[in-house]
Structures are given as C-alpha cells and as structure tokens.
PDB file of C-alpha atoms in Angstrom:
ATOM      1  CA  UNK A   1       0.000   0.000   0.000  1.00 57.00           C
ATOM      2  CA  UNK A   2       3.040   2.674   0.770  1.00 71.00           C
ATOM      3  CA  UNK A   3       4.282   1.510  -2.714  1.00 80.00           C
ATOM      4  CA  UNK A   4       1.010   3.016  -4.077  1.00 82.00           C
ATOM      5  CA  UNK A   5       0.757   5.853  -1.961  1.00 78.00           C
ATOM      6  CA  UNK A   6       4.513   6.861  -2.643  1.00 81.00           C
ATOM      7  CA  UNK A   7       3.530   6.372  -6.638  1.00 83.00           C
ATOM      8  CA  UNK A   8       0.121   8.737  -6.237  1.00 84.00           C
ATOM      9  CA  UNK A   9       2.064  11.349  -4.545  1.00 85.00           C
ATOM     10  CA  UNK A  10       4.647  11.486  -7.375  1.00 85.00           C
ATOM     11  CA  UNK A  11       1.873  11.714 -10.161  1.00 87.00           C
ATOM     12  CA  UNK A  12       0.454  14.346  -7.992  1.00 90.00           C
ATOM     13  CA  UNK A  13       3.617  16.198  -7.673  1.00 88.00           C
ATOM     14  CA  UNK A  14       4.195  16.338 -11.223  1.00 88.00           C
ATOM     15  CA  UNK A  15       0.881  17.659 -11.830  1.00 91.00           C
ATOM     16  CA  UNK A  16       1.485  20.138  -9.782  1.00 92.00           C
ATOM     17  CA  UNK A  17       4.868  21.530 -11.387  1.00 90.00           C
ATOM     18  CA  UNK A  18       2.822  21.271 -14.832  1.00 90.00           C
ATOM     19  CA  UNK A  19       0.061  23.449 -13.143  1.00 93.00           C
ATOM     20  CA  UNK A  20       1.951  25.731 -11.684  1.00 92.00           C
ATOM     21  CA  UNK A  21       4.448  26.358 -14.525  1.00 90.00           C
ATOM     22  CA  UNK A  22       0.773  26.995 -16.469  1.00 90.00           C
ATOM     23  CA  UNK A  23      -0.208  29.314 -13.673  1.00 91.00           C
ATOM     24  CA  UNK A  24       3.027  31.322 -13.373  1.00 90.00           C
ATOM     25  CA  UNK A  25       3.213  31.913 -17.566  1.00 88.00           C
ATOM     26  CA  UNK A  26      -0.180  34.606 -16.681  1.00 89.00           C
ATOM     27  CA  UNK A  27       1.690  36.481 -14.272  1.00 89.00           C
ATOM     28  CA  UNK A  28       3.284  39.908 -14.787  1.00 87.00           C
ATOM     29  CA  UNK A  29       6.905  39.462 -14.012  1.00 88.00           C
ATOM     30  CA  UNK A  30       9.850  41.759 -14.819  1.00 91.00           C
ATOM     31  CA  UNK A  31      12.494  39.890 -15.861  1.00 91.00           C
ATOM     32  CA  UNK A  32      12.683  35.779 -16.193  1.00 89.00           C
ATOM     33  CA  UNK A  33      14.546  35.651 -13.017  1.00 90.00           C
ATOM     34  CA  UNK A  34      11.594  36.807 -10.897  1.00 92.00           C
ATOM     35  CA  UNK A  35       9.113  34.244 -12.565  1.00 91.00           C
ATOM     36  CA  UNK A  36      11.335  31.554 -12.320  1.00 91.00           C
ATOM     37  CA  UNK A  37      11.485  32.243  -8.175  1.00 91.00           C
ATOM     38  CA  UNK A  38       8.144  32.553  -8.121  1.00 91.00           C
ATOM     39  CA  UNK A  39       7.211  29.341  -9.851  1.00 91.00           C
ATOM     40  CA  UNK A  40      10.161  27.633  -7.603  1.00 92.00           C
ATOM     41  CA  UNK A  41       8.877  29.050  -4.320  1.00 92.00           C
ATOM     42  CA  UNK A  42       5.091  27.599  -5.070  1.00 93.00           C
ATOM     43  CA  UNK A  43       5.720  24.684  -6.828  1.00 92.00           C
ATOM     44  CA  UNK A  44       8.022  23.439  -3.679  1.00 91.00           C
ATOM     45  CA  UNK A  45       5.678  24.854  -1.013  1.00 92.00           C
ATOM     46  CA  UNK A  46       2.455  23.023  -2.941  1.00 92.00           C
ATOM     47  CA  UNK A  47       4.650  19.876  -3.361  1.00 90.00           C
ATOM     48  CA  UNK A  48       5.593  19.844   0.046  1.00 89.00           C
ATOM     49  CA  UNK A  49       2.222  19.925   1.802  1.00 89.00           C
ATOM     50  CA  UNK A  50       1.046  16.774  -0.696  1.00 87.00           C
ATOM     51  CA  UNK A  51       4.291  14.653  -0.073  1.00 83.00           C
ATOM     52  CA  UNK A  52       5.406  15.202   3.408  1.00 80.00           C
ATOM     53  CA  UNK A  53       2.849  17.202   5.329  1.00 77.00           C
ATOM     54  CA  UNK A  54      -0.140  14.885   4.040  1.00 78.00           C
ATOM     55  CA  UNK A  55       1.867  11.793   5.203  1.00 78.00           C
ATOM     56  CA  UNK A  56       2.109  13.246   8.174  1.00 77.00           C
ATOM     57  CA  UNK A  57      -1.469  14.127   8.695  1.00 77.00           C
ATOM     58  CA  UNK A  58      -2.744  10.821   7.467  1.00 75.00           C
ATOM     59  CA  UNK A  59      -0.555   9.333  10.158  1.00 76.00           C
ATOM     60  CA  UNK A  60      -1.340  11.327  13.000  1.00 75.00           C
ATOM     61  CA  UNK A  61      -5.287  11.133  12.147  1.00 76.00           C
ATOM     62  CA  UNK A  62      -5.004   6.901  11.865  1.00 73.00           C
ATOM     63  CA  UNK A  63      -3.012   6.673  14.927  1.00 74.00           C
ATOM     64  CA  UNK A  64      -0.684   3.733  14.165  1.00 70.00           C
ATOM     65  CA  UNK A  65       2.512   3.188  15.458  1.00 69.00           C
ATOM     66  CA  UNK A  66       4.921   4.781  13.758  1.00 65.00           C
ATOM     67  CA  UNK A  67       7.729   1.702  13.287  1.00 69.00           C
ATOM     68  CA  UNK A  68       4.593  -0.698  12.096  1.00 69.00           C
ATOM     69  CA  UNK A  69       4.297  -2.079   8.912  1.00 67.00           C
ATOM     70  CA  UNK A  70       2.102   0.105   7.946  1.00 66.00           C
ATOM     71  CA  UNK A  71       3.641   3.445  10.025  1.00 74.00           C
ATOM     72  CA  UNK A  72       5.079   6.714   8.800  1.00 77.00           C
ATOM     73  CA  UNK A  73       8.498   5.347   8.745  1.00 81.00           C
ATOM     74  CA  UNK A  74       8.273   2.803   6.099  1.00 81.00           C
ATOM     75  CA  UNK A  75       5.624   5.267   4.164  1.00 81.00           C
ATOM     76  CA  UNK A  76       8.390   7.937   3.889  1.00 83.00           C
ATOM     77  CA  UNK A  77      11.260   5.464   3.319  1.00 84.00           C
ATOM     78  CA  UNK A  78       9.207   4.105   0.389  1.00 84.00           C
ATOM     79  CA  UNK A  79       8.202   7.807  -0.582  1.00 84.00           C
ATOM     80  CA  UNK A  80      11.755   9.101  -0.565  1.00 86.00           C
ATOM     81  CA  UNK A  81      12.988   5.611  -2.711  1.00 88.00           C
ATOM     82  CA  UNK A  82      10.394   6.112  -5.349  1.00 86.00           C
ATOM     83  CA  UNK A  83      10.038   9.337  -5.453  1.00 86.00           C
ATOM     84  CA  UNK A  84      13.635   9.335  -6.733  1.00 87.00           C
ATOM     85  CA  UNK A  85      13.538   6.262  -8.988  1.00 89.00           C
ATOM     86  CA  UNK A  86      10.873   7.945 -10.854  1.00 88.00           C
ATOM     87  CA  UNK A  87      12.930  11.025 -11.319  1.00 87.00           C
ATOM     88  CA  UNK A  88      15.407   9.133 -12.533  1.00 89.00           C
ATOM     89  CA  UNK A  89      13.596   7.132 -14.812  1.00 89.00           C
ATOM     90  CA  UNK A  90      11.999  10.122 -16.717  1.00 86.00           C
ATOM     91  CA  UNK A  91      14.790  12.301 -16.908  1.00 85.00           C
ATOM     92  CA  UNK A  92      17.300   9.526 -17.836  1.00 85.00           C
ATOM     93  CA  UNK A  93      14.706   8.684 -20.122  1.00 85.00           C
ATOM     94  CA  UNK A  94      13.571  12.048 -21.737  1.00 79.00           C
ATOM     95  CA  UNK A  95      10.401  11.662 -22.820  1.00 79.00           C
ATOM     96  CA  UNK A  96       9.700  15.153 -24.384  1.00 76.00           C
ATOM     97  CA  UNK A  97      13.158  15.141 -26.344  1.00 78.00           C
ATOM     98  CA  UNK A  98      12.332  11.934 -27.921  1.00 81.00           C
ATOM     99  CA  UNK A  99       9.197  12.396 -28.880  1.00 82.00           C
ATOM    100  CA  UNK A 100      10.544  15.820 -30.209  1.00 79.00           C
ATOM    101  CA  UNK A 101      12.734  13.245 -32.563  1.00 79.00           C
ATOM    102  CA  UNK A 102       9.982  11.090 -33.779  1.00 83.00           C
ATOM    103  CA  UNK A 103       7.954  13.611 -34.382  1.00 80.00           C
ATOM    104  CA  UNK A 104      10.870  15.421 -36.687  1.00 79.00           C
ATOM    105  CA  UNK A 105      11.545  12.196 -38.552  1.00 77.00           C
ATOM    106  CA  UNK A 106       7.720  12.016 -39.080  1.00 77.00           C
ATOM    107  CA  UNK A 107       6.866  15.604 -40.394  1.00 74.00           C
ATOM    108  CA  UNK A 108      10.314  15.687 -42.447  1.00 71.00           C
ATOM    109  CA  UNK A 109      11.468  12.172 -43.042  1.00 68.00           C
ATOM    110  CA  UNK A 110       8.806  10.163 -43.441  1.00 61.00           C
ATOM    111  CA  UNK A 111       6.035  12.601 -44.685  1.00 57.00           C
ATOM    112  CA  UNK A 112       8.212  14.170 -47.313  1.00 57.00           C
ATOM    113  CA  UNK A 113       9.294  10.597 -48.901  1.00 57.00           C
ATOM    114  CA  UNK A 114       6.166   8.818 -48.328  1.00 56.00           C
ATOM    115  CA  UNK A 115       4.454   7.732 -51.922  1.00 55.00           C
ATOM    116  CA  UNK A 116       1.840  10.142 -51.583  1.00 58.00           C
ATOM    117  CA  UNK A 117       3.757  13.227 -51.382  1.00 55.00           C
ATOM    118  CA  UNK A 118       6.762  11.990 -53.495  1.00 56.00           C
ATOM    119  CA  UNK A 119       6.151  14.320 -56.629  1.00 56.00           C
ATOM    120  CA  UNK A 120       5.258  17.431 -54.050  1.00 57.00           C
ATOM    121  CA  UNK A 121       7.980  19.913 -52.346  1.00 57.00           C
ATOM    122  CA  UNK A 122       7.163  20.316 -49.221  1.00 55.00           C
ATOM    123  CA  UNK A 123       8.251  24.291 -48.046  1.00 59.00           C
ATOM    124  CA  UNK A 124      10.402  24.730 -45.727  1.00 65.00           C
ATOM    125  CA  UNK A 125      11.580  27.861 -44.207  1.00 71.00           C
ATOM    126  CA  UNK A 126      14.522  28.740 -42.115  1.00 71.00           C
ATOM    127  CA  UNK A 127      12.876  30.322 -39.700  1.00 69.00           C
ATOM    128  CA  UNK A 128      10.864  27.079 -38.809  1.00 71.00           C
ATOM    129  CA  UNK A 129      13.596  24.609 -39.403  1.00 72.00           C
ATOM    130  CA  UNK A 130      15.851  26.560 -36.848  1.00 72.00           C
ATOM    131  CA  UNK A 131      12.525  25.924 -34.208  1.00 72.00           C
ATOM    132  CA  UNK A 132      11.880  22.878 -35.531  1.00 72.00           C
ATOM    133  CA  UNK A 133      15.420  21.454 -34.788  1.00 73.00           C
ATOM    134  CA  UNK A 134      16.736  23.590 -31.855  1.00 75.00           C
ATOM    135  CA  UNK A 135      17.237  21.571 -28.341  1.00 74.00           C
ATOM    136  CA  UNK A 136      14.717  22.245 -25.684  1.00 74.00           C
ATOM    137  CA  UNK A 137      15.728  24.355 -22.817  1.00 79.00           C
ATOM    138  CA  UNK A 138      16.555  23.117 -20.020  1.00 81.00           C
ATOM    139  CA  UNK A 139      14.346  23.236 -16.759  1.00 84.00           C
ATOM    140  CA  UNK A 140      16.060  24.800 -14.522  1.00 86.00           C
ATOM    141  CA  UNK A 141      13.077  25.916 -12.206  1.00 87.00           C
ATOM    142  CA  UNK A 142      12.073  22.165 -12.573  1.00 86.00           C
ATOM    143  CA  UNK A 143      14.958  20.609 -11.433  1.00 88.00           C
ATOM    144  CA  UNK A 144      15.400  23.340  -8.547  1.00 90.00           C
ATOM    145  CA  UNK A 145      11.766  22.816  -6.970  1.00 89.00           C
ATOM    146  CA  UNK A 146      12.657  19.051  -6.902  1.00 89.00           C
ATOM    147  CA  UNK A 147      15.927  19.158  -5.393  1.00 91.00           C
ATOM    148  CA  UNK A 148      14.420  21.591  -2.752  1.00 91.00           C
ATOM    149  CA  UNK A 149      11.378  19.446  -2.253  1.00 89.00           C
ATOM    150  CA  UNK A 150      13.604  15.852  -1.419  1.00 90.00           C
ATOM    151  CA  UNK A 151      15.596  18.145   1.296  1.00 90.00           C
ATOM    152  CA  UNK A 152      12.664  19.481   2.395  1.00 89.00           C
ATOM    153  CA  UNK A 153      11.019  16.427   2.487  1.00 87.00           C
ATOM    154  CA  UNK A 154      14.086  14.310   3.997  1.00 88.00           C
ATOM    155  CA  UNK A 155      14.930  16.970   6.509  1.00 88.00           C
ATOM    156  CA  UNK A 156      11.307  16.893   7.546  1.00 86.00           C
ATOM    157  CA  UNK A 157      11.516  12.880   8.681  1.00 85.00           C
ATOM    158  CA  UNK A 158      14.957  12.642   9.268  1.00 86.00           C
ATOM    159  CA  UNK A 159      14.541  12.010  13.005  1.00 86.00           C
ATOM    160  CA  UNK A 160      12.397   9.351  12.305  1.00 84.00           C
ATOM    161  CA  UNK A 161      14.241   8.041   8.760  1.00 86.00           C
ATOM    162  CA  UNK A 162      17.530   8.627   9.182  1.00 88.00           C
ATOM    163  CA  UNK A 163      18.723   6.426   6.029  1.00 88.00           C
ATOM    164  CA  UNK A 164      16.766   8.978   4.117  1.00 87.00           C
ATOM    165  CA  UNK A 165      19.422  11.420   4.079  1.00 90.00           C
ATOM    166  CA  UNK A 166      21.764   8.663   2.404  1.00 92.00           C
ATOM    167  CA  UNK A 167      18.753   7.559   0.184  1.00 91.00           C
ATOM    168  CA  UNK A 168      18.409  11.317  -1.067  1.00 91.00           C
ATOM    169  CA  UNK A 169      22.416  12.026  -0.911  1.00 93.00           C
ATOM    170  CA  UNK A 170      22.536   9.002  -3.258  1.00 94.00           C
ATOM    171  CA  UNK A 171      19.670  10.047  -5.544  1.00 93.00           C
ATOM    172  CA  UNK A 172      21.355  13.413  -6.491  1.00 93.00           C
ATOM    173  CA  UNK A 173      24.465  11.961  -6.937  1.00 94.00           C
ATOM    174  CA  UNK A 174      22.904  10.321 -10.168  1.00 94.00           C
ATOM    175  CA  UNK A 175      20.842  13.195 -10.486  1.00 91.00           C
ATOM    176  CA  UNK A 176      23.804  15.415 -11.220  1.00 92.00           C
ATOM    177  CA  UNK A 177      25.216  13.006 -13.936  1.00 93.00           C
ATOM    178  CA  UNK A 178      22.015  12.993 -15.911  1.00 91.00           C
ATOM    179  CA  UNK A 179      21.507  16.955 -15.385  1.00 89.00           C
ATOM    180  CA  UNK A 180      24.917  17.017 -16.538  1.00 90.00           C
ATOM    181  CA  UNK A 181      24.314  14.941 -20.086  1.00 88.00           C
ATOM    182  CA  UNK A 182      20.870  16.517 -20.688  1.00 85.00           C
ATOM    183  CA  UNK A 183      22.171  20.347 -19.946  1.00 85.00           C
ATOM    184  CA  UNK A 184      25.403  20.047 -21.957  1.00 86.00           C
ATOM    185  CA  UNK A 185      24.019  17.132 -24.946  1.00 82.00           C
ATOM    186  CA  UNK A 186      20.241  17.657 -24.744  1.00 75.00           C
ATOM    187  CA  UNK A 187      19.713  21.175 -24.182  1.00 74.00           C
ATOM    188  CA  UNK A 188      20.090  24.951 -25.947  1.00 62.00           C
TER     189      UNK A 188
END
C-alpha cells in the first residue's frame, strides 16, 4: 500500500509543477529571473504539503505506530525511494526530447518521402527549421523545486528516517550526472 501511496504522490507532484508552470506563464513578471522564483517558491511549497505534510497528517489522524508495517516510517522510506527512482527514470529517459525526434523524422522524413507526397515539395523555411530542430531548454526551475522538495522532504523525517538522508544524498548523486548529459548534450 506505501508503494502506491509513494507512486500517487509522485503523479500528484508532477501535476502540480505542470500546473503551476501553467499558472506562473499569466503572471506579470519583470524579468525571467523573478518568474522563475516565483514558480520555484510555489511549486516546492504546494509539493511539500502533498508529499510530506499529508503523510504526516494521514498518520497522526489513523493513529498507528509509527515503526509498524504500515507506520510513517516505512511510508516515507518508500516515498523518498520512489520518489527518486521515478525522477530518474523520466529524466534519464527524456520523454519530451524523444518524442521531439519522432515527431521530426515524421513531419520531415517520413512525410516528405512517403508515396503520396513523393512528386510534391514540401516548403520549408529557415525560420521554422531553426525551431523545428533547436534543443529544448533546459528546466532549470524544474529541477530546482525538486531538489528543494527531497531536502525538504528528507529533513522533515529525518529524526524518524535517518537512512533517508543517504537515500536522497545518493539520488542526487545520479541526479547530477544525468543533469549534466541533458544540460550540456540535450539542451540549448
């Protein structure tokens, strides 16, 4: 059941960042640096009270014992574990940049030699190839509000979890490497 739990709060989580980042694009900010704080500062504070304050909440209203099987320590130490193997499945991954790909190789490859449209020339300007074919940016405020939200989160239960610090110390380690790739390889 934690396993689930751990799995709903992620999906949650990530809705919230997309909801947020959605929220924060009709705001009137100055500069970029201003709406990027602002999205950081209320995606982590959202994120927060569904991962670690709910948990919390859900435990103190069942009243369990908190080392049981079904107590807020394993709940968080299953939280914090795949919380962070889900991170690091979609970002090693990349979903958006490959389906970027496909979807290149379909509009230009595939849809330009097809049989249908052999004998037509498709137009292409260089204005749209340079958008077309540019690397994404890379998400800073993204990657920010989740490193925030595992210390947050960690630092919250560490007097009950204190593995979690290693879990979490571990989970950015490989966090870094793939931020590294996808910044310098995958990014504009």
């Amino acid at each position: 059941m934690s396993i689930f739990a751990s799995f709903v709060a992620t999906v949650i989580n990530y809705g919230i960042y997309y909801i947020v980042k959605d929220l924060t694009e009709y705001e009137k900010h100055q500069t970029m640096t201003y709406k990027l704080t602002s999205m950081i500062v209320k995606t982590v504070i959202s994120q927060f009270i569904n991962t670690a304050f709910i948990f919390y909440l859900i435990q103190v209203y069942n009243k369990r014992p908190y080392l049981s099987s079904a107590g807020l320590v394993i709940q968080v130490s299953t939280l914090i574990i795949v919380h962070g193997c889900i991170s690091i499945f979609s970002n090693a991954l990349d979903f958006p940049y490959w389906f970027r790909k496909f979807m290149l190789w379909y509009k230009y490859g595939y849809l330009r030699y097809s049989r249908s449209n052999k004998n037509k020339e498709v137009p292409t300007y260089q204005i749209r190839l340079n958008k077309d074919y540019e690397y994404p940016i890379f998400d800073i405020a993204g990657r920010y509000s989740y490193y925030l939200l595992q210390v947050y989160t960690c630092m919250f239960y560490s007097y009950l979890v204190p593995v979690g610090v290693l879990a979490v110390s571990i989970i950015f380690i490989i966090h870094f490497w793939i931020d590294k790739i996808r910044l310098f390889k995958l990014s504009s």
